mmCIF file of C-alpha atoms and ligand atoms in Angstrom:
data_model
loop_
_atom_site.group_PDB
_atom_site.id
_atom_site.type_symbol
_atom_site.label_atom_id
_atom_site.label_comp_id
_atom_site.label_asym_id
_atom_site.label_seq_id
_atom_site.Cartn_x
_atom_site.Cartn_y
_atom_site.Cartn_z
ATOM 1 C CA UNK A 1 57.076 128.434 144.952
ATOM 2 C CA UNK A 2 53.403 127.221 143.130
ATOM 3 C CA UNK A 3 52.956 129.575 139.978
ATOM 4 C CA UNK A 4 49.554 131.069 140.475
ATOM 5 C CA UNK A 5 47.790 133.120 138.091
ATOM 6 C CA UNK A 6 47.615 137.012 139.081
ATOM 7 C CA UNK A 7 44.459 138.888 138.326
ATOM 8 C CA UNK A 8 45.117 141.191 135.665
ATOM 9 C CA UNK A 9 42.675 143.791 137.470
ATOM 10 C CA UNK A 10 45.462 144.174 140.089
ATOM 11 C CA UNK A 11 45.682 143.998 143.560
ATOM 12 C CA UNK A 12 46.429 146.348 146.420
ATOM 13 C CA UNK A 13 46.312 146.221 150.236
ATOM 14 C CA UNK A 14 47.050 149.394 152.604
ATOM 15 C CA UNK A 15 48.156 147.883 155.700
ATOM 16 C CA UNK A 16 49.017 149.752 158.869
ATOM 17 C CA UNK A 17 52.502 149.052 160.026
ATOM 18 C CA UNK A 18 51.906 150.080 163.920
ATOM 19 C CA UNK A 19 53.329 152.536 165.960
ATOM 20 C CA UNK A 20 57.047 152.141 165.204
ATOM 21 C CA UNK A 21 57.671 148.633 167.380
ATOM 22 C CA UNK A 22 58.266 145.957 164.288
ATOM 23 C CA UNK A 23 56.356 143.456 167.142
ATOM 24 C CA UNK A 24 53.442 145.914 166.729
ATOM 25 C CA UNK A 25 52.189 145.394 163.305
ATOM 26 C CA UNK A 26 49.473 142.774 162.702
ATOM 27 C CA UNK A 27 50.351 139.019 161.810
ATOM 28 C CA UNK A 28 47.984 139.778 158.613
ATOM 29 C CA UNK A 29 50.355 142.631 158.015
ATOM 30 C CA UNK A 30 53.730 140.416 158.295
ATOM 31 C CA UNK A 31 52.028 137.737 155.803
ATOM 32 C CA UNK A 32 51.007 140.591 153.360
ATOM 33 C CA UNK A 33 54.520 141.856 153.215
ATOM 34 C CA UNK A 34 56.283 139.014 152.438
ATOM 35 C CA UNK A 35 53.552 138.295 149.638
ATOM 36 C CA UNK A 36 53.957 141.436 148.137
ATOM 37 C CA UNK A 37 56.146 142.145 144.634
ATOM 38 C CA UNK A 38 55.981 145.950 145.541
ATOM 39 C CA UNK A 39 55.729 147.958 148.989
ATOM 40 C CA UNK A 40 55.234 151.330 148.876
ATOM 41 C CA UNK A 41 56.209 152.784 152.285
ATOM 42 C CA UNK A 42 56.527 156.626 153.988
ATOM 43 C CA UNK A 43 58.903 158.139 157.103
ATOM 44 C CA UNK A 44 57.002 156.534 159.912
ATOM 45 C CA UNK A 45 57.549 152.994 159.584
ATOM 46 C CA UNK A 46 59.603 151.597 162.068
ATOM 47 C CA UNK A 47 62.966 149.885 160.489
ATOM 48 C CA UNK A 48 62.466 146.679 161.936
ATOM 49 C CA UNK A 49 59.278 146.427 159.962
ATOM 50 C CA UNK A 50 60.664 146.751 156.327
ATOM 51 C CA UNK A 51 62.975 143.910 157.477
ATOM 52 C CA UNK A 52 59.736 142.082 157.163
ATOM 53 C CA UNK A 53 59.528 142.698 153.083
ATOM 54 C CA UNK A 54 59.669 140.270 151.392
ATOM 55 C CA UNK A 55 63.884 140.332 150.116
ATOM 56 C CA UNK A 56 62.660 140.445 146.836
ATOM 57 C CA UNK A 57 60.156 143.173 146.415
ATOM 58 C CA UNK A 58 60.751 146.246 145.156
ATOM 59 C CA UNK A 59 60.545 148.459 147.610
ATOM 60 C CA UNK A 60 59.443 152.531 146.837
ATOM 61 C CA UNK A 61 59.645 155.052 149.451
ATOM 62 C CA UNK A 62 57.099 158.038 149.093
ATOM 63 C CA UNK A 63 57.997 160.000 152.199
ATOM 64 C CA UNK A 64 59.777 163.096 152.810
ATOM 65 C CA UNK A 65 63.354 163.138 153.073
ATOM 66 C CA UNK A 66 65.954 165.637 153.900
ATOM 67 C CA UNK A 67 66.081 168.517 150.581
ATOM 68 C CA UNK A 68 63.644 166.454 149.090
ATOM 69 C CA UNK A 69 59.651 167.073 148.718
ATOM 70 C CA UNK A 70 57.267 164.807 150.008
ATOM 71 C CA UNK A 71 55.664 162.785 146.785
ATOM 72 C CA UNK A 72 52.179 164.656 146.261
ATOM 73 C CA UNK A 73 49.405 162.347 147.205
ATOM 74 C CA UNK A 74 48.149 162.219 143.712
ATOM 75 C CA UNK A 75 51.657 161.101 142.410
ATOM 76 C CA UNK A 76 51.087 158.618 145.134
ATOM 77 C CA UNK A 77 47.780 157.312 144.027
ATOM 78 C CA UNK A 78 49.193 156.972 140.436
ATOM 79 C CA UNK A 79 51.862 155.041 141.323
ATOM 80 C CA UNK A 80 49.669 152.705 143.096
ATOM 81 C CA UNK A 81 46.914 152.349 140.311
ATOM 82 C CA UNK A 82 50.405 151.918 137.629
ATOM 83 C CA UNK A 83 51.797 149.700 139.842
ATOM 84 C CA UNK A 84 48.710 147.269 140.267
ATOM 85 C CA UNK A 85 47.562 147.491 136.721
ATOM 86 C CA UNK A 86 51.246 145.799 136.132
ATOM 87 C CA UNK A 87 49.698 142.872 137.850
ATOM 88 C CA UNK A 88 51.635 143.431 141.057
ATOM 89 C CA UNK A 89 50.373 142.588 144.387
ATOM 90 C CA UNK A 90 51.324 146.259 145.795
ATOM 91 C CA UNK A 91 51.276 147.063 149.582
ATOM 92 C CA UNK A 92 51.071 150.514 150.406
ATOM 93 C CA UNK A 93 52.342 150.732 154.013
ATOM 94 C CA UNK A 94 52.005 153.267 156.292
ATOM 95 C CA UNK A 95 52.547 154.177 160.160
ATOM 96 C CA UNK A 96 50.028 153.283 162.607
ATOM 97 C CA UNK A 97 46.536 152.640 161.135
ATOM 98 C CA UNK A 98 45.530 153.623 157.386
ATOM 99 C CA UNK A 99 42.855 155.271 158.297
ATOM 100 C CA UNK A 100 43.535 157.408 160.911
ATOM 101 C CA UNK A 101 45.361 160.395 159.590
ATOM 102 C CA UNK A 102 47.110 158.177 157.043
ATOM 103 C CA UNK A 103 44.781 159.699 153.911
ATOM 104 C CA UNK A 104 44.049 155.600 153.786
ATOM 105 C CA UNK A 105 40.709 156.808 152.558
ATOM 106 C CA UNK A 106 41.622 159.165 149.582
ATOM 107 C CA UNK A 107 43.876 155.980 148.488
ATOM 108 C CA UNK A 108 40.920 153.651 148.503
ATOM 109 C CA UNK A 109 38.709 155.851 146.707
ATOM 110 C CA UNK A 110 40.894 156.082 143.663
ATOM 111 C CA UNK A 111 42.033 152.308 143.472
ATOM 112 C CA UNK A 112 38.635 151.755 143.756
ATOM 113 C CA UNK A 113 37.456 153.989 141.026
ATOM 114 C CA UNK A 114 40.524 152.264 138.888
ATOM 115 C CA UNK A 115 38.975 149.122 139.213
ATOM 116 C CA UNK A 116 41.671 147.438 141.239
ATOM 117 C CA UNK A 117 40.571 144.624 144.202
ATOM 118 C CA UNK A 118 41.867 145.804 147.725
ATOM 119 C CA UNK A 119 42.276 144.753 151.172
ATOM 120 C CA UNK A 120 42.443 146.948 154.228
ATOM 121 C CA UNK A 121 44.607 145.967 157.037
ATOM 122 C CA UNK A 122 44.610 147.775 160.239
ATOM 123 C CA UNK A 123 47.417 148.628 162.356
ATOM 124 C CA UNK A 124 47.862 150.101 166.250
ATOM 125 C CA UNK A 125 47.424 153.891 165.842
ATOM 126 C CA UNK A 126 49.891 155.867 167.343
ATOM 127 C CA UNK A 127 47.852 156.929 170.578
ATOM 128 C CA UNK A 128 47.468 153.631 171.093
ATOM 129 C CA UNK A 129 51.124 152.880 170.822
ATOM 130 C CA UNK A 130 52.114 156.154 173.346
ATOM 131 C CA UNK A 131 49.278 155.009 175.869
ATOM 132 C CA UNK A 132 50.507 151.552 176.078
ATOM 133 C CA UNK A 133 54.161 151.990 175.859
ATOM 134 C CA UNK A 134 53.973 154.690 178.949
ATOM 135 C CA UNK A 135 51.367 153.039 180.812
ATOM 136 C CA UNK A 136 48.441 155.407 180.756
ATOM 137 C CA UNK A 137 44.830 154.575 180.466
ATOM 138 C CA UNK A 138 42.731 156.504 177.060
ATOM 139 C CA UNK A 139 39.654 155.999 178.971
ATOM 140 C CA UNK A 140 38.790 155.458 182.949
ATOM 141 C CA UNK A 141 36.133 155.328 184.718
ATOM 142 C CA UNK A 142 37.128 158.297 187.188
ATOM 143 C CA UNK A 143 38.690 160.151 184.772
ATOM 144 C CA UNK A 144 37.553 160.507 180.928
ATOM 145 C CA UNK A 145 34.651 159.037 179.462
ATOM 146 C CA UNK A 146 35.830 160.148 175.997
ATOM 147 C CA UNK A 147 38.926 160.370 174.124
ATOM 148 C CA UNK A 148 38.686 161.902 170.745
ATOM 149 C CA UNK A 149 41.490 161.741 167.916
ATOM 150 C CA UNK A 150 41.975 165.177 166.434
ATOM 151 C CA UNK A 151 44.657 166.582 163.791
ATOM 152 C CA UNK A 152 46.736 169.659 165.068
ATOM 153 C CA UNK A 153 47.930 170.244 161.278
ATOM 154 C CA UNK A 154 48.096 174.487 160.619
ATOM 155 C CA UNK A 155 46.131 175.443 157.707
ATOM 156 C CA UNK A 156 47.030 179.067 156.771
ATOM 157 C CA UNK A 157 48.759 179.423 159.782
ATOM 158 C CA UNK A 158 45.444 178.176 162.065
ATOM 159 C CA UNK A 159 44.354 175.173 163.425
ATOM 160 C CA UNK A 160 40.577 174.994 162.373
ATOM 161 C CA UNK A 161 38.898 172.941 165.229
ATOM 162 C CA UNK A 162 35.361 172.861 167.394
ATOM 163 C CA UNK A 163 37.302 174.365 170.601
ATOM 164 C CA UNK A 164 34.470 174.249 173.160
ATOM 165 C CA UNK A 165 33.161 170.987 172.099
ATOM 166 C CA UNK A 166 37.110 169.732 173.064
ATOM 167 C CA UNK A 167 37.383 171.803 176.103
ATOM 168 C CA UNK A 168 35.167 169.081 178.101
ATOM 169 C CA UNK A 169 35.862 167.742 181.093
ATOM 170 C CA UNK A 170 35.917 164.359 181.849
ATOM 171 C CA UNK A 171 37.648 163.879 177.885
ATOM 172 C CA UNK A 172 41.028 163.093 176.958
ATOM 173 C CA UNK A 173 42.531 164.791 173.632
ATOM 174 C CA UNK A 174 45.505 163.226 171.429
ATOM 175 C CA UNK A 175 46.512 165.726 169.112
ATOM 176 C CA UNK A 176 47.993 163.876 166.050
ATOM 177 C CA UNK A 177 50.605 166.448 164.065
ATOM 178 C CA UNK A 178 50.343 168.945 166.709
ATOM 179 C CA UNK A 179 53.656 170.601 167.224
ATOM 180 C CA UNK A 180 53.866 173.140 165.079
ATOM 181 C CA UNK A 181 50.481 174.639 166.240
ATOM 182 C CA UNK A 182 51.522 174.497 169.757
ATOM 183 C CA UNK A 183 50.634 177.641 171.231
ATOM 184 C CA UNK A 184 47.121 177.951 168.973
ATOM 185 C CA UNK A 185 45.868 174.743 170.344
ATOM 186 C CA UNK A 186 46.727 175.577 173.904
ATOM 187 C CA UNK A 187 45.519 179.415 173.659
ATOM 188 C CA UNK A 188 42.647 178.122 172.074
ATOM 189 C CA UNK A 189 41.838 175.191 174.671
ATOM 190 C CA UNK A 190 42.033 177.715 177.688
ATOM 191 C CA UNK A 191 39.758 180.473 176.210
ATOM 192 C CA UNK A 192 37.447 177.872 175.220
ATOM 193 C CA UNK A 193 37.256 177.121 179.164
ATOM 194 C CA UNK A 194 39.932 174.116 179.728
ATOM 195 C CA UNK A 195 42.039 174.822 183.220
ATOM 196 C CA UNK A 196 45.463 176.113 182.189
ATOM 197 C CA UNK A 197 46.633 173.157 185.244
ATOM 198 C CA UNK A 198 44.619 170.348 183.214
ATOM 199 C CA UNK A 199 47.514 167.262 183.058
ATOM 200 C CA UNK A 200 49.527 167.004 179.571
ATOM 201 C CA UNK A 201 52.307 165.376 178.114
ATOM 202 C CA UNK A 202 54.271 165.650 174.727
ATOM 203 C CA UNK A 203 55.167 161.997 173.328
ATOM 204 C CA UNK A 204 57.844 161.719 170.914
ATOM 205 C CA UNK A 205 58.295 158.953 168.728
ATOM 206 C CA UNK A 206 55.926 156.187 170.850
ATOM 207 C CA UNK A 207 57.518 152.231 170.965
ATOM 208 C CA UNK A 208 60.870 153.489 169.200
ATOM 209 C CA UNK A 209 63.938 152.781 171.143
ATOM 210 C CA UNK A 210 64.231 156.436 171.094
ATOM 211 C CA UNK A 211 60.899 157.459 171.967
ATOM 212 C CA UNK A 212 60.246 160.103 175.313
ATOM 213 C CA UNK A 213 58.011 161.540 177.154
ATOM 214 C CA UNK A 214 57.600 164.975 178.532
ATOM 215 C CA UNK A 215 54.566 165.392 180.838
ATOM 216 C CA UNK A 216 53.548 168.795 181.830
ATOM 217 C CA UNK A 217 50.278 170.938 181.668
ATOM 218 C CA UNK A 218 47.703 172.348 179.080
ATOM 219 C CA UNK A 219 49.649 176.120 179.773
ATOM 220 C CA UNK A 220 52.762 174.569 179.516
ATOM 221 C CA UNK A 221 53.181 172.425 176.637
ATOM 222 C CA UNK A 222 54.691 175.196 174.259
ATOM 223 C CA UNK A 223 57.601 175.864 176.542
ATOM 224 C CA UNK A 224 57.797 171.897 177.681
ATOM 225 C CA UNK A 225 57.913 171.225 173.428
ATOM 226 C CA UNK A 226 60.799 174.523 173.549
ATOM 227 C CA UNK A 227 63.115 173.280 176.587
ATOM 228 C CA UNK A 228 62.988 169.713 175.413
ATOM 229 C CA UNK A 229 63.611 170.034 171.415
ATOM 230 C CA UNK A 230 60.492 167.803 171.157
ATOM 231 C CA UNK A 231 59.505 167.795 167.190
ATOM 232 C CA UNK A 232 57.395 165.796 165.310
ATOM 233 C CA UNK A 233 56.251 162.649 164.734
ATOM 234 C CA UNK A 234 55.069 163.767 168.396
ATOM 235 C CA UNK A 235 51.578 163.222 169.970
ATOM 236 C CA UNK A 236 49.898 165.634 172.835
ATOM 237 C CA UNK A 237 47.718 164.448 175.044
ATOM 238 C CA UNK A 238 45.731 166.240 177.294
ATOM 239 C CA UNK A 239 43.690 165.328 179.850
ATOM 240 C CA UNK A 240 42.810 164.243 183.667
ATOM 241 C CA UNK A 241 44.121 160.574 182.594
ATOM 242 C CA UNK A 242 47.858 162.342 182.673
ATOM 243 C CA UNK A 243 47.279 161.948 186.196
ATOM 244 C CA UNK A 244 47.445 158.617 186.021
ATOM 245 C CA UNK A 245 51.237 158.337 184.349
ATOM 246 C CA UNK A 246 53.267 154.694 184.841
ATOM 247 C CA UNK A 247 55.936 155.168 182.944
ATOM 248 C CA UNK A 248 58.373 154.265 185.562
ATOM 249 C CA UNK A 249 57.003 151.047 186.244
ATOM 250 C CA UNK A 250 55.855 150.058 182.992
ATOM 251 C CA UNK A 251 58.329 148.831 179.879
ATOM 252 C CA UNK A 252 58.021 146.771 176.693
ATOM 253 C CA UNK A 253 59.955 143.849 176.296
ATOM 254 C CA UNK A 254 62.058 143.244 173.254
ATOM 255 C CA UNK A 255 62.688 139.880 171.152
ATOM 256 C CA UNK A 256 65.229 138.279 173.501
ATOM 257 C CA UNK A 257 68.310 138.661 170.462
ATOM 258 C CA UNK A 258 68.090 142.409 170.579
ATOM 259 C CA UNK A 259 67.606 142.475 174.553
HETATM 260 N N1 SAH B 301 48.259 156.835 160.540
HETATM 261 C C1 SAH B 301 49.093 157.255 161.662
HETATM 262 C C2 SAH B 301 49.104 158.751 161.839
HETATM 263 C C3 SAH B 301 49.783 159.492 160.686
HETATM 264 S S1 SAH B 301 49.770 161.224 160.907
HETATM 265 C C4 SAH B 301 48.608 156.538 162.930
HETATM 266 O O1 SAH B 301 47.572 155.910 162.918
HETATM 267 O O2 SAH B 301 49.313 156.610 163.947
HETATM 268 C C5 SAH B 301 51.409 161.500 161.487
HETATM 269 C C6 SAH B 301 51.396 161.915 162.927
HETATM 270 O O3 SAH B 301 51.121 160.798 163.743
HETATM 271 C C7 SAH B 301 52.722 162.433 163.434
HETATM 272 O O4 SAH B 301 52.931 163.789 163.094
HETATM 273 C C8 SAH B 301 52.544 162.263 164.925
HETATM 274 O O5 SAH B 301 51.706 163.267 165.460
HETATM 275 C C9 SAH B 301 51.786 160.946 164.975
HETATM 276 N N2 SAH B 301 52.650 159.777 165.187
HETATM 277 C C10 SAH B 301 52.815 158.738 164.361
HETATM 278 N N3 SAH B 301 53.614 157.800 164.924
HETATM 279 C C11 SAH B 301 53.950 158.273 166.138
HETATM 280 C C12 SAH B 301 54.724 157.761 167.229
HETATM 281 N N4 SAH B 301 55.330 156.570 167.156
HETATM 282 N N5 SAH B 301 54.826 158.521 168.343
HETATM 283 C C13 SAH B 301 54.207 159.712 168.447
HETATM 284 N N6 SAH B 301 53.469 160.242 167.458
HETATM 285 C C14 SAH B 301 53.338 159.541 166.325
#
């Protein structure tokens, strides 16, 4: 390999991994990780993908594991900033896109404000993933002119969200980190003037060999979630497009030495 000569500023790039599918991250993505002399990854990349490091990067994983605690995003942001000002090319990984519910934005501001150079590279959210992989349409012309993105998260025990202005017809919803607040979102949806009957489905772990699906309705989804064991990383979509379900006639092919 050519010596080059590293900036001593440091360098970082956040680059989405995809969905979960190690065929699903970008070809930018795959060249950036085996570039990099340090990834910094969390729970929802797919295992495929860190096949993709580079063999000899360190690799530092930031997510939550069982009995541990999740590395505090600050913690997180220092390691980056420590890491680049080493003179490491440092890619910070994460599920899906960076900057959709991946806090891609808090990380950008303080590298940023460090003075280090970095590159943003984005990868297939998870609704993208879960619409693809089951076969149904975000968007159609008879069914939903919208779709919005919206985080389910609790915050002291609520989910703090513009209920009537999601209770639209014609709209799809995919609820990012939405199990937990289940019942609120659906209670919530139906007072807010969203048919109890309106199509739904719970989507667990989208373009993973284990991933499922578990369609049902907007009244139904915390007992669907209950019956099935369905816990996170899970999606919930609601929304007329439900209607419009493939998922029996629609698969993803796999490299042909795994098939
Ligand atoms: N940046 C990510 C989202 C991170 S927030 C993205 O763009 O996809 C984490 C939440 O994303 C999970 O709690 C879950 O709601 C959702 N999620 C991520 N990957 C998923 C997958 N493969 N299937 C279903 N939901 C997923």
């Amino acid at each position: 390999m050519t010596q080059t000569t590293r900036p001593t500023i440091g360098r970082v790039a956040l680059v989405g991994a995809g969905p979960g599918d190690p065929e699903l991250i970008t070809v930018k993505g795959v060249r950036l990780l085996r570039e990099a002399d340090v990834v910094i990854y969390d729970n929802l990349v797919g295992d495929g993908i860190l096949d993709l490091i580079s063999p000899t990067a360190e690799r530092i994983f930031v997510g939550k594991m069982a009995g541990n605690h999740t590395l505090a995003q600050d913690d997180i942001c220092r390691l980056l900033v420590d890491k680049a000002l080493t003179g490491k090319f440092v890619v910070r990984l994460k599920g899906g896109d960076p900057f959709v519910f991946g806090r891609g934005g808090e990380e950008l501001d303080v590298l940023l404000a460090a003075g280090i150079h970095v590159e943003i590279v984005p990868g297939v959210t998870a609704a993208l993933g879960a619409a693809a992989s089951f076969g149904f349409p975000l968007t159609h012309r008879d069914h939903a002119q919208s779709c919005v993105f919206i985080t389910g998260h609790l915050k002291d025990d609520s989910v703090d969200l513009n209920w009537p202005a999601l209770a639209q017809p014609n709209q799809t919803i995919v609820i990012y980190m939405g199990i937990t607040g289940l019942e609120i979102i659906s209670a919530n949806l139906q007072a807010a003037g969203l048919p109890g009957n309106t199509p739904a489905a719970l989507i667990y772990r989208a373009t993973w060999p284990t991933q499922g699906i578990y369609p049902c309705q907007l009244a139904t989804l915390s007992e669907t979630a209950r019956e099935n064991m369905v816990k996170p990383p899970a999606l919930i979509v609601i929304g007329s497009v439900m209607q419009l379900l493939k998922n029996d006639r629609v698969a993803s092919s796999r490299p042909a030495e795994i098939q």
